[in-house]
Amino acid sequence: MPLSSQESPEPLTTLLAGAWFAGLPRGLQLEIVEAGTEVSYRRDEIITRQGATSTGLYAVLDGLVAIGRWLDADDYVLIHVGQPALWFGEVPTICGLPAPVETRARTGVRLLHLRPEGVDRFCEQDPERFRLFARLAFERYALFVRLTARLQHRSPEMQLRQRLIEIAGLHDVEHTNGGGFEWAISQADLADIVGLSRQTVNRLLRRLERDGLVELSFKRIRVIDPSRLDVG
């Protein structure tokens, strides 16, 4: 169950690190923050369930969330580990479809929650705003199309490079970290996401580090310049 937050620090700076939110008109950014409610979840608590109808849009303000899909009762696939500025819940909220993934608190997390009726109200006030909210869903669709197409018959290194490029694309890298991107993720989780062994991922990351493309620290990967990872 969510825990209502008693403190409401200004989340605008955190959310501006995300590419979708950073691209919204300033007035809408402020309205979303004002309309949202801060909630917290303990580690391993489920935030949104696979197959469920909409409970609204969520943005990570602090902590990490794990996004994955159950193929059957015993087979879970980790898709992404999301950090502050990540929005989720767009498919059921905007498209009206059952949630294709489960989202769970990877650590204790603090979220901004925008209820479904809040999203509807924004869109009813100005039809142009529906396009802005729908862009969140279609950006994710475009990301997975690119990944699917570009990972066909690629070497393990190219698969890893492409995943880092696409994840960096979710963030406004010009706004944060001097144009770089830092992902709070363990190498074990990254190996699960890209479908490679942990040993292979470690070897490939060390190679990228020697080439000056990434910096590695404990459960963190900093991509110095995402564009340099793309070799076509």
XYZ file of C-alpha atoms in Angstrom:
232
model
C 0.000 0.000 0.000
C 1.267 3.528 -0.728
C 2.232 5.795 2.117
C 1.173 9.427 1.810
C 4.209 11.675 1.922
C 4.172 14.324 4.638
C 6.892 16.341 2.938
C 6.550 17.878 -0.510
C 9.936 19.105 -1.733
C 9.856 20.835 -5.079
C 10.011 18.020 -7.668
C 10.271 20.226 -10.752
C 14.055 20.085 -10.986
C 14.011 16.281 -10.751
C 11.328 15.905 -13.418
C 13.114 18.238 -15.839
C 15.824 15.577 -16.183
C 13.321 13.496 -18.188
C 13.092 14.230 -21.906
C 9.274 13.980 -22.133
C 8.552 16.314 -19.204
C 11.315 18.731 -20.229
C 9.660 19.066 -23.653
C 6.283 20.167 -22.246
C 5.216 23.830 -22.130
C 6.310 25.453 -18.886
C 2.747 26.163 -17.819
C 1.735 22.521 -18.195
C 4.814 21.380 -16.285
C 3.803 23.534 -13.328
C 0.170 22.404 -13.501
C 1.180 18.728 -13.493
C 3.377 19.201 -10.432
C 0.611 21.100 -8.632
C -2.042 18.490 -9.529
C 0.104 15.514 -8.540
C 0.268 13.857 -5.144
C 3.480 12.545 -3.621
C 3.297 8.931 -2.456
C 5.925 6.501 -1.195
C 6.352 2.731 -1.516
C 8.592 0.405 0.419
C 11.124 -1.823 -1.282
C 9.521 -4.700 -3.246
C 5.997 -3.272 -3.013
C 4.014 -3.509 -6.245
C 3.060 -0.094 -7.631
C 1.179 -1.141 -10.772
C 0.141 -4.680 -11.657
C 0.457 -6.336 -15.042
C -2.958 -6.539 -16.695
C -4.538 -3.919 -14.454
C -6.555 -0.943 -15.633
C -5.324 2.580 -15.120
C -4.353 3.911 -11.736
C -2.804 7.003 -13.317
C 0.618 8.293 -14.305
C 3.595 8.083 -11.973
C 6.965 9.818 -11.994
C 9.941 8.693 -9.932
C 11.195 11.446 -7.645
C 13.564 9.396 -5.512
C 14.708 5.762 -5.550
C 14.460 3.073 -8.217
C 11.636 1.046 -9.772
C 11.833 -2.298 -11.573
C 9.684 -2.696 -14.681
C 9.166 -6.217 -15.978
C 6.729 -8.675 -17.468
C 5.553 -12.072 -16.235
C 5.533 -14.584 -19.114
C 3.938 -17.136 -16.801
C 3.696 -17.721 -13.069
C 7.388 -18.648 -12.751
C 9.015 -16.724 -15.606
C 9.716 -13.022 -15.031
C 11.603 -10.804 -17.491
C 13.221 -7.602 -16.224
C 12.793 -4.877 -18.840
C 14.085 -1.729 -17.184
C 15.308 -0.252 -13.915
C 13.949 3.282 -13.739
C 15.403 6.131 -11.751
C 14.272 9.691 -10.902
C 12.492 11.531 -13.751
C 11.069 8.313 -15.260
C 7.317 8.367 -15.963
C 5.275 5.157 -16.162
C 1.646 4.015 -16.338
C 1.092 5.579 -19.752
C -0.394 2.576 -21.573
C -3.488 2.046 -19.393
C -3.894 5.747 -18.577
C -3.550 7.197 -22.063
C -4.390 4.258 -24.335
C -6.973 2.525 -22.137
C -5.277 -0.866 -22.504
C -4.355 -3.301 -19.716
C -0.935 -2.605 -18.243
C 1.607 -4.717 -20.190
C 4.119 -4.716 -17.325
C 4.420 -4.846 -13.569
C 6.134 -1.957 -11.798
C 7.643 -2.642 -8.383
C 9.699 -0.565 -5.966
C 13.314 -1.675 -6.378
C 14.299 0.442 -3.403
C 12.162 2.629 -1.203
C 10.709 5.118 -3.671
C 8.971 8.468 -3.660
C 6.681 9.129 -6.621
C 4.541 11.907 -8.049
C 1.112 10.410 -8.795
C -1.262 11.990 -11.320
C -4.648 10.284 -11.090
C -6.493 9.221 -14.301
C -9.171 11.871 -13.838
C -6.415 14.461 -13.556
C -5.002 13.431 -16.935
C -8.516 13.483 -18.420
C -9.107 16.961 -17.037
C -5.911 18.292 -18.595
C -6.888 16.861 -21.980
C -10.450 18.175 -21.797
C -9.216 21.690 -21.070
C -7.155 21.786 -24.268
C -7.238 19.070 -26.986
C -3.629 19.905 -27.859
C -2.644 18.560 -24.454
C -3.879 15.100 -25.368
C -1.237 14.997 -28.083
C 1.401 15.957 -25.511
C 0.346 13.190 -23.131
C -0.004 10.673 -25.978
C 3.563 11.487 -26.988
C 4.751 9.784 -23.802
C 3.175 6.487 -24.907
C 4.314 6.759 -28.503
C 7.879 7.664 -27.535
C 8.038 4.356 -25.635
C 6.581 2.533 -28.630
C 9.170 4.109 -30.923
C 11.941 3.147 -28.486
C 10.994 -0.535 -28.554
C 10.608 -0.509 -32.345
C 14.128 0.897 -32.667
C 15.492 -1.623 -30.205
C 13.792 -4.553 -31.925
C 14.981 -3.495 -35.368
C 18.526 -2.554 -34.452
C 19.239 -5.550 -32.235
C 18.519 -8.036 -34.997
C 21.703 -10.012 -35.702
C 23.849 -7.585 -33.694
C 26.911 -8.572 -31.710
C 26.675 -8.513 -27.896
C 28.632 -5.248 -27.812
C 26.261 -3.613 -30.299
C 23.276 -4.806 -28.252
C 24.734 -3.227 -25.122
C 25.617 0.005 -26.898
C 22.110 0.306 -28.352
C 20.443 -0.301 -25.010
C 22.529 2.449 -23.389
C 21.715 4.832 -26.245
C 17.974 4.242 -25.985
C 17.881 4.556 -22.193
C 19.855 7.788 -22.390
C 17.217 9.004 -24.842
C 14.599 8.881 -22.072
C 16.540 11.603 -20.277
C 17.246 15.195 -21.162
C 20.992 14.686 -21.298
C 21.642 18.319 -22.230
C 19.964 19.409 -18.993
C 21.790 17.055 -16.622
C 25.352 15.948 -15.935
C 26.933 18.228 -18.510
C 25.454 16.318 -21.437
C 26.218 12.860 -20.061
C 23.881 10.310 -18.572
C 24.206 8.305 -15.376
C 22.159 5.147 -14.891
C 21.782 3.728 -11.380
C 21.841 0.039 -12.251
C 23.868 -2.998 -11.264
C 25.719 -4.983 -13.907
C 23.660 -8.030 -12.916
C 20.405 -6.178 -13.668
C 21.805 -4.818 -16.927
C 22.789 -8.347 -17.939
C 19.214 -9.523 -17.316
C 17.789 -6.659 -19.352
C 20.003 -7.193 -22.409
C 19.900 -10.992 -22.178
C 23.636 -11.515 -21.779
C 25.692 -13.112 -19.023
C 27.002 -10.884 -16.250
C 30.557 -11.809 -17.211
C 29.968 -10.721 -20.816
C 28.401 -7.423 -19.741
C 31.305 -6.719 -17.372
C 33.854 -7.440 -20.125
C 32.043 -5.211 -22.627
C 31.616 -2.360 -20.150
C 35.313 -2.496 -19.291
C 36.101 -2.223 -22.992
C 33.808 0.805 -23.329
C 35.453 2.317 -20.263
C 38.939 1.863 -21.771
C 37.672 3.597 -24.915
C 36.517 6.573 -22.852
C 32.824 6.019 -23.574
C 31.584 5.180 -20.066
C 32.655 5.532 -16.454
C 31.881 2.707 -14.021
C 31.258 2.853 -10.290
C 29.312 0.768 -7.774
C 25.875 0.031 -9.278
C 26.219 3.023 -11.609
C 27.119 3.485 -15.252
C 27.835 6.946 -16.608
C 27.613 7.370 -20.370
C 29.876 10.292 -21.161
C 28.370 11.098 -24.572
C 25.544 8.827 -25.838
C 26.132 9.842 -29.463
C 29.634 8.330 -29.385
C 28.163 4.886 -28.651
C 26.312 4.805 -31.966
C 28.442 3.164 -34.632
C 25.587 2.830 -37.137
